[in-house]
mmCIF file of C-alpha atoms in Angstrom:
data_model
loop_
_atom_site.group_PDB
_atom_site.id
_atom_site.type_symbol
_atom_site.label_atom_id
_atom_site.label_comp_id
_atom_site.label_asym_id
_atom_site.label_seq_id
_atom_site.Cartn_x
_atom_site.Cartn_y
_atom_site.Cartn_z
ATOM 1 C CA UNK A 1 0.000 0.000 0.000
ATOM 2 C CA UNK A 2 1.585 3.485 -1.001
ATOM 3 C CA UNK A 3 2.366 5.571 2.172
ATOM 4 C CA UNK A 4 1.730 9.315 0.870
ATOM 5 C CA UNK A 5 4.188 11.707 2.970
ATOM 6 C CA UNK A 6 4.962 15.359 4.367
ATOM 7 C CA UNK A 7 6.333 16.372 1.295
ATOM 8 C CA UNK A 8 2.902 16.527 -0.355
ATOM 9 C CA UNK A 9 1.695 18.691 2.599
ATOM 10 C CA UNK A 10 5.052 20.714 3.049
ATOM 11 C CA UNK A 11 6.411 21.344 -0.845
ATOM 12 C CA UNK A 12 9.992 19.318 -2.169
ATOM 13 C CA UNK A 13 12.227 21.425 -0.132
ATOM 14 C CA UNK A 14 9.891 20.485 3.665
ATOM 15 C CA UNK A 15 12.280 18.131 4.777
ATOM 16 C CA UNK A 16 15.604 19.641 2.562
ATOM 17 C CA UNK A 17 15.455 23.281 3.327
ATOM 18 C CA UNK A 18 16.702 23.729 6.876
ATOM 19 C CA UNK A 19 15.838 20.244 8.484
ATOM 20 C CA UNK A 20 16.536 21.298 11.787
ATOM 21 C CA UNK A 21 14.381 23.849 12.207
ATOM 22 C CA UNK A 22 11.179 23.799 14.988
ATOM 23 C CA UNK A 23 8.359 22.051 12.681
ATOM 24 C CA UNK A 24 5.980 24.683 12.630
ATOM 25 C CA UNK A 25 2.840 22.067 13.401
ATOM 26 C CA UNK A 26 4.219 19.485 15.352
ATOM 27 C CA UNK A 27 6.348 21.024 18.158
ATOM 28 C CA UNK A 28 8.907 20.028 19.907
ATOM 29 C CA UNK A 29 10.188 18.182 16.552
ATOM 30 C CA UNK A 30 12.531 19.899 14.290
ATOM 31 C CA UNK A 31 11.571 19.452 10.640
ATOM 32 C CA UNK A 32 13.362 16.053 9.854
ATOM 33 C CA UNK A 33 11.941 14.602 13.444
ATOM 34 C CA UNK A 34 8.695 15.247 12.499
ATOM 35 C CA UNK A 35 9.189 13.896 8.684
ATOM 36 C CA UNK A 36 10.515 10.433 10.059
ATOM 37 C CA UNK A 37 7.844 10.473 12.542
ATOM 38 C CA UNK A 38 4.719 11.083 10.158
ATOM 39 C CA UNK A 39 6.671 8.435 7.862
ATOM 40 C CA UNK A 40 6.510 6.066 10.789
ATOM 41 C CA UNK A 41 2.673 6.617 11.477
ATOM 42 C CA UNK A 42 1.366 6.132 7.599
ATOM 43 C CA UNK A 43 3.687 2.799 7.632
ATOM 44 C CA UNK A 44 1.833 1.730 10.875
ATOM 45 C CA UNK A 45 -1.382 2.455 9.453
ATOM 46 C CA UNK A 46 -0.819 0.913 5.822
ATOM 47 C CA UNK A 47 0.136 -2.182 7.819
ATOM 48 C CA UNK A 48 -3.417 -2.380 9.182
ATOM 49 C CA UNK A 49 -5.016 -1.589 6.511
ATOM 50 C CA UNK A 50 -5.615 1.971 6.811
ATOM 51 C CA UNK A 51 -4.728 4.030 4.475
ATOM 52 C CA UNK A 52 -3.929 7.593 5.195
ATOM 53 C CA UNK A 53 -2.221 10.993 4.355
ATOM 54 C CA UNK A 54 -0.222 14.000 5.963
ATOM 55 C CA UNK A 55 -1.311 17.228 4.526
ATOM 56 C CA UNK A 56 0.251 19.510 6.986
ATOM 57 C CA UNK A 57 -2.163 19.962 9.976
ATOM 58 C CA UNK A 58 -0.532 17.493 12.760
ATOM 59 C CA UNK A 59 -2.864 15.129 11.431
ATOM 60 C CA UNK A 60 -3.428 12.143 9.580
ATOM 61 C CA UNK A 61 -6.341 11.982 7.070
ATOM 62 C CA UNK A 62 -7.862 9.589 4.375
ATOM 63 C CA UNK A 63 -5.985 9.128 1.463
ATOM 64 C CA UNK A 64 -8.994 8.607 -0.349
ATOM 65 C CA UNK A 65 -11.508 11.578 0.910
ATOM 66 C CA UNK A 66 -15.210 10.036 0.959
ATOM 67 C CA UNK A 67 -13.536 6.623 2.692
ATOM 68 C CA UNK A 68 -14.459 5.997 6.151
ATOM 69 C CA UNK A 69 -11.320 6.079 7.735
ATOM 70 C CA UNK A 70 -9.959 7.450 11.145
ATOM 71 C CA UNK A 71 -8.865 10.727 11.421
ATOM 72 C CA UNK A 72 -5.944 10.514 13.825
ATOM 73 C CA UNK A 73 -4.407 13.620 15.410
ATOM 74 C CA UNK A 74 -0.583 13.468 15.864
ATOM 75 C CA UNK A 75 0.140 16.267 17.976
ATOM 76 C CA UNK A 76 0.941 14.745 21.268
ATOM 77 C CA UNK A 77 2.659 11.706 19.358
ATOM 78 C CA UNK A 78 4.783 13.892 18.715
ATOM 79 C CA UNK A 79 5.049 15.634 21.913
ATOM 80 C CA UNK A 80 5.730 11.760 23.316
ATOM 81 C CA UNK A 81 8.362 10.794 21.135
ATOM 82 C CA UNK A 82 10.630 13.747 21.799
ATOM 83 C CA UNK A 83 11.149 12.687 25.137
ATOM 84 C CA UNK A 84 12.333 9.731 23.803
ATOM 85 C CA UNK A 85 15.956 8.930 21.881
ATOM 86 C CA UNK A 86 14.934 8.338 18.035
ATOM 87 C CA UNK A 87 15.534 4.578 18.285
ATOM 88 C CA UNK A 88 12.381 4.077 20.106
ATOM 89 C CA UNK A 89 10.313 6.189 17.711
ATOM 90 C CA UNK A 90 9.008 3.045 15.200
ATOM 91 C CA UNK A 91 7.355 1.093 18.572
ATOM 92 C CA UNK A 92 6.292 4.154 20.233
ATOM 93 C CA UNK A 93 4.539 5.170 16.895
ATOM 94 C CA UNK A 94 3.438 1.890 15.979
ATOM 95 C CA UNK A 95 1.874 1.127 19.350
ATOM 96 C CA UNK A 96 -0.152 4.569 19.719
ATOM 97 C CA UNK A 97 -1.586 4.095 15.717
ATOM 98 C CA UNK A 98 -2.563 0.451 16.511
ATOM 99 C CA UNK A 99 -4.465 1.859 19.900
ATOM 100 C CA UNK A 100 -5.998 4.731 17.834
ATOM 101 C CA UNK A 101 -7.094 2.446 15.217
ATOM 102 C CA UNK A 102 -8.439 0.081 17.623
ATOM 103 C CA UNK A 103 -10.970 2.556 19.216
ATOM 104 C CA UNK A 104 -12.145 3.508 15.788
ATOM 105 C CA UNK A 105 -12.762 0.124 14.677
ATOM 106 C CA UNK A 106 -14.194 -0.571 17.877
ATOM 107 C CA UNK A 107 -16.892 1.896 17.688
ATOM 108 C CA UNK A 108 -18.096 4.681 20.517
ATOM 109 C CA UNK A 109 -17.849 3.604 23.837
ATOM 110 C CA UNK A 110 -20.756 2.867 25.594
ATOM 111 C CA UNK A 111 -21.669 5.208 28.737
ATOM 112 C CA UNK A 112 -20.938 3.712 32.023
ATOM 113 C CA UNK A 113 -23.119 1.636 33.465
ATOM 114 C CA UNK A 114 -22.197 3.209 37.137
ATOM 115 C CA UNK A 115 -21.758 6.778 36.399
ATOM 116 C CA UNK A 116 -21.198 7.600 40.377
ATOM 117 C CA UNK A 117 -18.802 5.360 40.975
ATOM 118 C CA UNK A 118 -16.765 5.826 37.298
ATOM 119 C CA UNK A 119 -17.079 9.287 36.199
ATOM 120 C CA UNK A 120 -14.098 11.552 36.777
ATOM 121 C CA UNK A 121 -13.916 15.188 36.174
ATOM 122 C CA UNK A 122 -11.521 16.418 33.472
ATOM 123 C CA UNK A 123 -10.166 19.573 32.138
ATOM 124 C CA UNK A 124 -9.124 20.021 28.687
ATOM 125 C CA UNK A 125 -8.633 22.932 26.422
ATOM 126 C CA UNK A 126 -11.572 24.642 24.991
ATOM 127 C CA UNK A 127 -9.862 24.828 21.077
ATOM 128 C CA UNK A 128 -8.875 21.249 21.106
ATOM 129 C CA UNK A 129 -12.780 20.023 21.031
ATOM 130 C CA UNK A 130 -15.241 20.562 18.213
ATOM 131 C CA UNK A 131 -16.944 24.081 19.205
ATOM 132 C CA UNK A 132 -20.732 22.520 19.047
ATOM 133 C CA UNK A 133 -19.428 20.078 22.451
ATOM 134 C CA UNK A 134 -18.475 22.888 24.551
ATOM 135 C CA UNK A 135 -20.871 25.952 23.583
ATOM 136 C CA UNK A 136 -22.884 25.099 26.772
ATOM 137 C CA UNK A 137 -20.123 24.303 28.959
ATOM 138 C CA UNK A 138 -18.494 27.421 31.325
ATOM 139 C CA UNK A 139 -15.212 27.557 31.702
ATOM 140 C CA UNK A 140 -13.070 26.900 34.255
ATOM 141 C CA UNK A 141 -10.471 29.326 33.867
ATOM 142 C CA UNK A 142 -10.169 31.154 29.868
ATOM 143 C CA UNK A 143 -9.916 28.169 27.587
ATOM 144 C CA UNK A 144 -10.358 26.026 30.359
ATOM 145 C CA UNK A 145 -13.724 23.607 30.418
ATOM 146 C CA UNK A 146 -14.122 20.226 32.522
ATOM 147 C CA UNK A 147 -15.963 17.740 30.965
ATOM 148 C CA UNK A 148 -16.615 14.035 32.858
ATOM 149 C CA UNK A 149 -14.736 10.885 31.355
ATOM 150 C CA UNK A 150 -13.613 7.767 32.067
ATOM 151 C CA UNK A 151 -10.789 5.793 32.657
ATOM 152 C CA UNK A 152 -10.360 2.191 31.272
ATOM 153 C CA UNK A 153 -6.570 1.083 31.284
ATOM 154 C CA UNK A 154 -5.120 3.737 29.153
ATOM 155 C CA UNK A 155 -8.222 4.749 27.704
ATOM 156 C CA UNK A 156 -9.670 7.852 28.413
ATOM 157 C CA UNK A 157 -13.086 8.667 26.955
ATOM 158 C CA UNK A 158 -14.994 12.200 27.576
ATOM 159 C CA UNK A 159 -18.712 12.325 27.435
ATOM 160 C CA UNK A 160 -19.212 15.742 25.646
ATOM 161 C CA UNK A 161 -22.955 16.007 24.973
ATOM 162 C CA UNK A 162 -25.726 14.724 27.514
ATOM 163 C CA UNK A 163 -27.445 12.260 25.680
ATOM 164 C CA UNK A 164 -24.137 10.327 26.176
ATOM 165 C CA UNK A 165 -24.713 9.537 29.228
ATOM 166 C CA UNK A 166 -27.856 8.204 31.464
ATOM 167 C CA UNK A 167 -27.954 10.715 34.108
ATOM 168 C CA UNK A 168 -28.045 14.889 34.154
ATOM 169 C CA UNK A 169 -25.130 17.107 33.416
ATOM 170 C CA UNK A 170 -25.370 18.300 36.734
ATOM 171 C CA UNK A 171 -25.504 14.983 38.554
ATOM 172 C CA UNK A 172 -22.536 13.634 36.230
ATOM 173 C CA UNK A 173 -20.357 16.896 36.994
ATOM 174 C CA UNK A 174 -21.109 16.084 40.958
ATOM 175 C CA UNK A 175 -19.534 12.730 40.347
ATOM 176 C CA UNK A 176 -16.654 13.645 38.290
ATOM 177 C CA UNK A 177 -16.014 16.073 41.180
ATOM 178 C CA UNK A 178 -16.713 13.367 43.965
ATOM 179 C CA UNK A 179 -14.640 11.034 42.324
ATOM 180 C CA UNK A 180 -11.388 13.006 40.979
ATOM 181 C CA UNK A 181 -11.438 13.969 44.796
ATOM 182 C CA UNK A 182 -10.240 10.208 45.390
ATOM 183 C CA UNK A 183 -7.222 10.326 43.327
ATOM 184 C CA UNK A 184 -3.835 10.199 45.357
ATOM 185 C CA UNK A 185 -1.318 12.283 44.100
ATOM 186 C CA UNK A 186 2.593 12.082 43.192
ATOM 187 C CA UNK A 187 4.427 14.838 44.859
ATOM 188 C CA UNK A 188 7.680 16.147 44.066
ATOM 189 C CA UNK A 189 9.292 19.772 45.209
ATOM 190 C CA UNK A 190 11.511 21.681 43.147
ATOM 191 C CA UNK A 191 13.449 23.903 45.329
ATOM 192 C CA UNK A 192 16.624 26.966 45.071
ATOM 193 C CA UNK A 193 17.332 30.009 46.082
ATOM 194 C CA UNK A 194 14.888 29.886 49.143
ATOM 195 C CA UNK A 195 12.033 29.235 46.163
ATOM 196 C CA UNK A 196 9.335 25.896 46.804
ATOM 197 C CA UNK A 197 7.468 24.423 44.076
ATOM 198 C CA UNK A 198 5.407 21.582 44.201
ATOM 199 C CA UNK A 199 4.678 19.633 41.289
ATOM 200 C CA UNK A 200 1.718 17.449 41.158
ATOM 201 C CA UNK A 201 2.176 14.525 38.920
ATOM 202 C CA UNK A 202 1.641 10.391 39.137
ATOM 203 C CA UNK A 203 -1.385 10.475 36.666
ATOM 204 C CA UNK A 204 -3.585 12.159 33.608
ATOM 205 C CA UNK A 205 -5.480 13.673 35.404
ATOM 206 C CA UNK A 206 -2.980 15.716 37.664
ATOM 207 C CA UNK A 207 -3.857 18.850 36.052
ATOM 208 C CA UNK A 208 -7.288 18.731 36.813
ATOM 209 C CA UNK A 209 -6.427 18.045 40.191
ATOM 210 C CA UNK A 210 -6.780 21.959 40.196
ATOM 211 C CA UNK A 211 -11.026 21.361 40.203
ATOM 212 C CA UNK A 212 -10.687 20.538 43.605
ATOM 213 C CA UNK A 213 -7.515 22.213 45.002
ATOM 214 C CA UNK A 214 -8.703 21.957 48.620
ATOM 215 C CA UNK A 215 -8.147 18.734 48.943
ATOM 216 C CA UNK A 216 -4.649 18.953 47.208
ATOM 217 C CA UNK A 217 -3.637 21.488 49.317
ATOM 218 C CA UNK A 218 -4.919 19.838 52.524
ATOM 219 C CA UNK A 219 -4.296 15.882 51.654
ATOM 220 C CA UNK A 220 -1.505 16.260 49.075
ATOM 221 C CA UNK A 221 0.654 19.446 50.345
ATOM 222 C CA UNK A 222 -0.233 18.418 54.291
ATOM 223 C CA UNK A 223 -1.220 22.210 54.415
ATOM 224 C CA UNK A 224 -4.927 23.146 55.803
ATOM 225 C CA UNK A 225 -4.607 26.761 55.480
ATOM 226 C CA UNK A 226 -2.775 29.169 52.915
ATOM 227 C CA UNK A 227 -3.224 32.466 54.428
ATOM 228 C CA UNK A 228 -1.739 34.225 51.286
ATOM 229 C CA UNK A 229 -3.095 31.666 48.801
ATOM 230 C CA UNK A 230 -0.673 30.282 46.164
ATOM 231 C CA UNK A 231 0.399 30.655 42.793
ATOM 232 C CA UNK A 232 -0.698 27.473 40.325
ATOM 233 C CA UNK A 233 -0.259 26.188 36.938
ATOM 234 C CA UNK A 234 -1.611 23.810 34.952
ATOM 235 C CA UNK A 235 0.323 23.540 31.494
ATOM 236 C CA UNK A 236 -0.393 20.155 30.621
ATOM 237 C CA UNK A 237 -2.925 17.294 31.362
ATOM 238 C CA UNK A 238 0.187 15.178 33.431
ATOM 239 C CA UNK A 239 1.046 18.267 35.756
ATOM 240 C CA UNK A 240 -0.113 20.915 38.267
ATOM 241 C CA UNK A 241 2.366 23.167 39.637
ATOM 242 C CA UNK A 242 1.778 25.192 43.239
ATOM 243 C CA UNK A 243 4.169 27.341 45.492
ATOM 244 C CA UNK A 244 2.675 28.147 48.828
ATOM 245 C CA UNK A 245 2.849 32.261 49.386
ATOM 246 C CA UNK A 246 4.290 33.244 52.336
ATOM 247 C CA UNK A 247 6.185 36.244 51.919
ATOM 248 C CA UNK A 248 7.673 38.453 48.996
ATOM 249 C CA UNK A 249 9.499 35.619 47.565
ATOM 250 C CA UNK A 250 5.869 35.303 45.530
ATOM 251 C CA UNK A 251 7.708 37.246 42.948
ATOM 252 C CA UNK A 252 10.790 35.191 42.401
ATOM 253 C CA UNK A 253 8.215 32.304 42.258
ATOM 254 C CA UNK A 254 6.295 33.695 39.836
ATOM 255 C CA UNK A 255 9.404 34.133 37.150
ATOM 256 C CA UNK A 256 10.299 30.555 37.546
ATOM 257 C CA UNK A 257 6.951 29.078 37.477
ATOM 258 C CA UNK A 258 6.515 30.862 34.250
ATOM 259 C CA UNK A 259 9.548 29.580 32.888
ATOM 260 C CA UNK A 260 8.554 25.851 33.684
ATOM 261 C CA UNK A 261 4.668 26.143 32.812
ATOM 262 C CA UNK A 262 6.203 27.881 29.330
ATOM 263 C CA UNK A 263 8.623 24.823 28.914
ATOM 264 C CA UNK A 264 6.261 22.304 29.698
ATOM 265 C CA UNK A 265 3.346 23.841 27.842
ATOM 266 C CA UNK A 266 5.368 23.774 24.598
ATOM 267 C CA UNK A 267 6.814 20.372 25.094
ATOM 268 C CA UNK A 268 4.208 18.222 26.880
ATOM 269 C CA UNK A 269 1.360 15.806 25.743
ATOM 270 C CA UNK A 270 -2.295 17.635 26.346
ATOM 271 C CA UNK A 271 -0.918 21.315 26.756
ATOM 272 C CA UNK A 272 -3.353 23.463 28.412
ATOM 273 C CA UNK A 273 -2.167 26.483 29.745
ATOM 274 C CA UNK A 274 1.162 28.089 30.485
ATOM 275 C CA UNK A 275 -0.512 31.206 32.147
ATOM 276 C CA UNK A 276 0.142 31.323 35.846
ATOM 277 C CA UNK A 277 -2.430 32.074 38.222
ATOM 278 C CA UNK A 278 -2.782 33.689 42.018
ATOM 279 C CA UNK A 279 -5.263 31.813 43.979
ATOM 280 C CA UNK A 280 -6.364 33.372 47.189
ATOM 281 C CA UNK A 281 -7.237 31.763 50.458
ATOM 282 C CA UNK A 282 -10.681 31.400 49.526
ATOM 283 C CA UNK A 283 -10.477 29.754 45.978
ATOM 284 C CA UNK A 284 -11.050 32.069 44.093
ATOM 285 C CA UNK A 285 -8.777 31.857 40.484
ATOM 286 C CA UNK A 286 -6.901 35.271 39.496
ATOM 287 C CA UNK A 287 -4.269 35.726 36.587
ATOM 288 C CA UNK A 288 -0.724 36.544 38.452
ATOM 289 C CA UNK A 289 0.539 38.306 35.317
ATOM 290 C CA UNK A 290 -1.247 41.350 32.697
ATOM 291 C CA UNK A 291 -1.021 40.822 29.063
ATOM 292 C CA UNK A 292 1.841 41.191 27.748
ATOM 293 C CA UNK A 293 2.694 44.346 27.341
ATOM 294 C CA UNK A 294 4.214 46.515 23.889
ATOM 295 C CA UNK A 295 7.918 46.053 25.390
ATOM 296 C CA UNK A 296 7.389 42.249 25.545
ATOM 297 C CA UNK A 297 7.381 41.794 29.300
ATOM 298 C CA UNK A 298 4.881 40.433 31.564
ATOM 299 C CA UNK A 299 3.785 42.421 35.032
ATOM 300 C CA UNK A 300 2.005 41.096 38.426
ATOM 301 C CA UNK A 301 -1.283 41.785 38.100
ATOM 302 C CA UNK A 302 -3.289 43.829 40.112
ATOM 303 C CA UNK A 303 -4.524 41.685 42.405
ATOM 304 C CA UNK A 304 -0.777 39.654 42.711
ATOM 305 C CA UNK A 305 0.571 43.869 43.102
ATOM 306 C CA UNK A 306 -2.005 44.067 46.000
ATOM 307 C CA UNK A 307 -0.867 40.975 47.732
ATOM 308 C CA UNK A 308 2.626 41.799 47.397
ATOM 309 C CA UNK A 309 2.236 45.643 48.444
ATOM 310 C CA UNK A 310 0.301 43.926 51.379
ATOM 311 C CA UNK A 311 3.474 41.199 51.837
ATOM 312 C CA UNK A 312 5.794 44.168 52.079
ATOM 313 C CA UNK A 313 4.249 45.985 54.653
ATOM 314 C CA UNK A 314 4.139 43.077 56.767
ATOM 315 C CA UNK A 315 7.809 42.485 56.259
ATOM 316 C CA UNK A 316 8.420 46.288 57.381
ATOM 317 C CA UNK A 317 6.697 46.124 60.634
ATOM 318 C CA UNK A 318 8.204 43.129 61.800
#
């Protein structure tokens, strides 16, 4: 079976002209890593059957339009195989198209038959879901939504309109909540230069650990009360990053927590957000940073200046 390449999506030179640039589509890949990568994907496919085509937009399509053939995004392949030394690439590859294909072949997944006890809350990015599923749905924080799911081995499947599922949107939210409540976390602390930060890991769903930060804060971080609040991130699906505020050292927090939300937002499978965000003793969500600004540089913002005017003062009458 022909295997139909980037070079039909990119032009002859894709792959010749400056190979070792950032592939504009399927970051963190330079142009050559992501040519051997979508050549490893149609090969996978072809060998079950499937034929399929790279035109350019980090996915793979039909090769013959009206055929009724997966559609299989590629974006966090390729996120997953540069974490990984190029001699792994063809099993990686191979594995994740078989799975892929599997699920299509297999049909949608039937809705749980115990929604209380299997539903788990999710967050995902607003952009990365057909706009018709989320229209209804508020977010969470901007381009933010949760959406129940479930887990089955390494399957994850997100119920997106509510005639998916047997009970109310309302009722299946309370479960997802109830449920992701139950997850234990993997805790690891990043620490220099008199700077904490927590990073909450062990799972997919360690990001939206951030629904219900209470109970990260209180079982995960052994902490029942932030009287400051803290700053958090969520950049990808696999991580939640926290520093606990205690003083002005907020601000040298903030600059590396942007740093390693940027990093792992650009790099990461299921990128969500690499904005950082002040959350105050009561829960409530704030953006620590403006927009960026006409001299490129991001600044606390006002409610992060308050806290820190408020941090200083303390520090003064001490």
């Amino acid at each position: 079976m022909p295997v139909d390449t980037t070079e039909h999506a990119h032009g002859n030179n894709y792959c010749h002209d400056r190979p070792g640039l950032p592939d504009p589509m399927l970051p963190p890949l330079t142009r050559r890593q992501a040519d051997r990568m979508v050549r490893l994907a149609l090969t996978a496919a072809a060998e079950l059957g499937v034929s399929l085509t790279y035109r350019g937009d980090a996915a793979l399509v039909p090769a013959v339009r009206s055929a009724g053939e997966p559609v299989l995004g590629i974006s966090n392949l390729a996120r997953v195989v540069g974490q990984f030394e190029e001699d792994r690439w063809p099993e990686i590859v191979a594995d994740h198209v078989a799975a892929i294909i599997g699920q299509f072949r297999a049909g949608a997944p039937a809705p749980p038959d115990d929604p209380e006890r299997r539903l788990i809350q999710r967050i995902v990015a607003r952009d990365s879901l057909p706009v018709r599923w989320t229209t209804d749905r508020p977010d969470f924080l901007p381009g933010l939504v949760a959406v129940p799911s479930t887990v089955d081995g390494a399957l994850i499947t997100m119920f997106l309109e509510p005639d998916d599922l047997t009970v109310s949107p309302t009722d299946a939210d309370r479960f997802g909540l109830a449920n992701l409540r139950r997850l234990q976390d993997q805790v690891t602390y990043l620490d220099g230069q008199g700077i904490r930060i927590a990073l909450i890991s062990g799972n997919g769903f360690a990001a939206s650990r951030a629904l219900v930060l209470d109970t990260v804060l209180r079982e995960s971080l052994q902490l029942q009360h932030a009287p400051y609040g803290v700053l958090a991130a969520l950049p990808a699906r696999d991580a939640l990053m926290l520093h606990v505020i205690e003083d002005l050292g907020v601000l040298p927090a903030l600059g590396l927590m942007l740093n390693l939300a940027s990093r792992c937002y650009d790099r990461d499978p299921g990128p969500l957000s690499p904005e950082v965000h002040l959350v105050t003793p009561e829960l409530v969500w704030h953006r620590a940073t403006t927009s960026m600004t006409d001299d490129g540089r991001l600044r606390p913002s006002a409610e992060l200046g308050a806290l820190a005017r408020r941090l200083a003062a303390r520090e003064e009458t001490r």
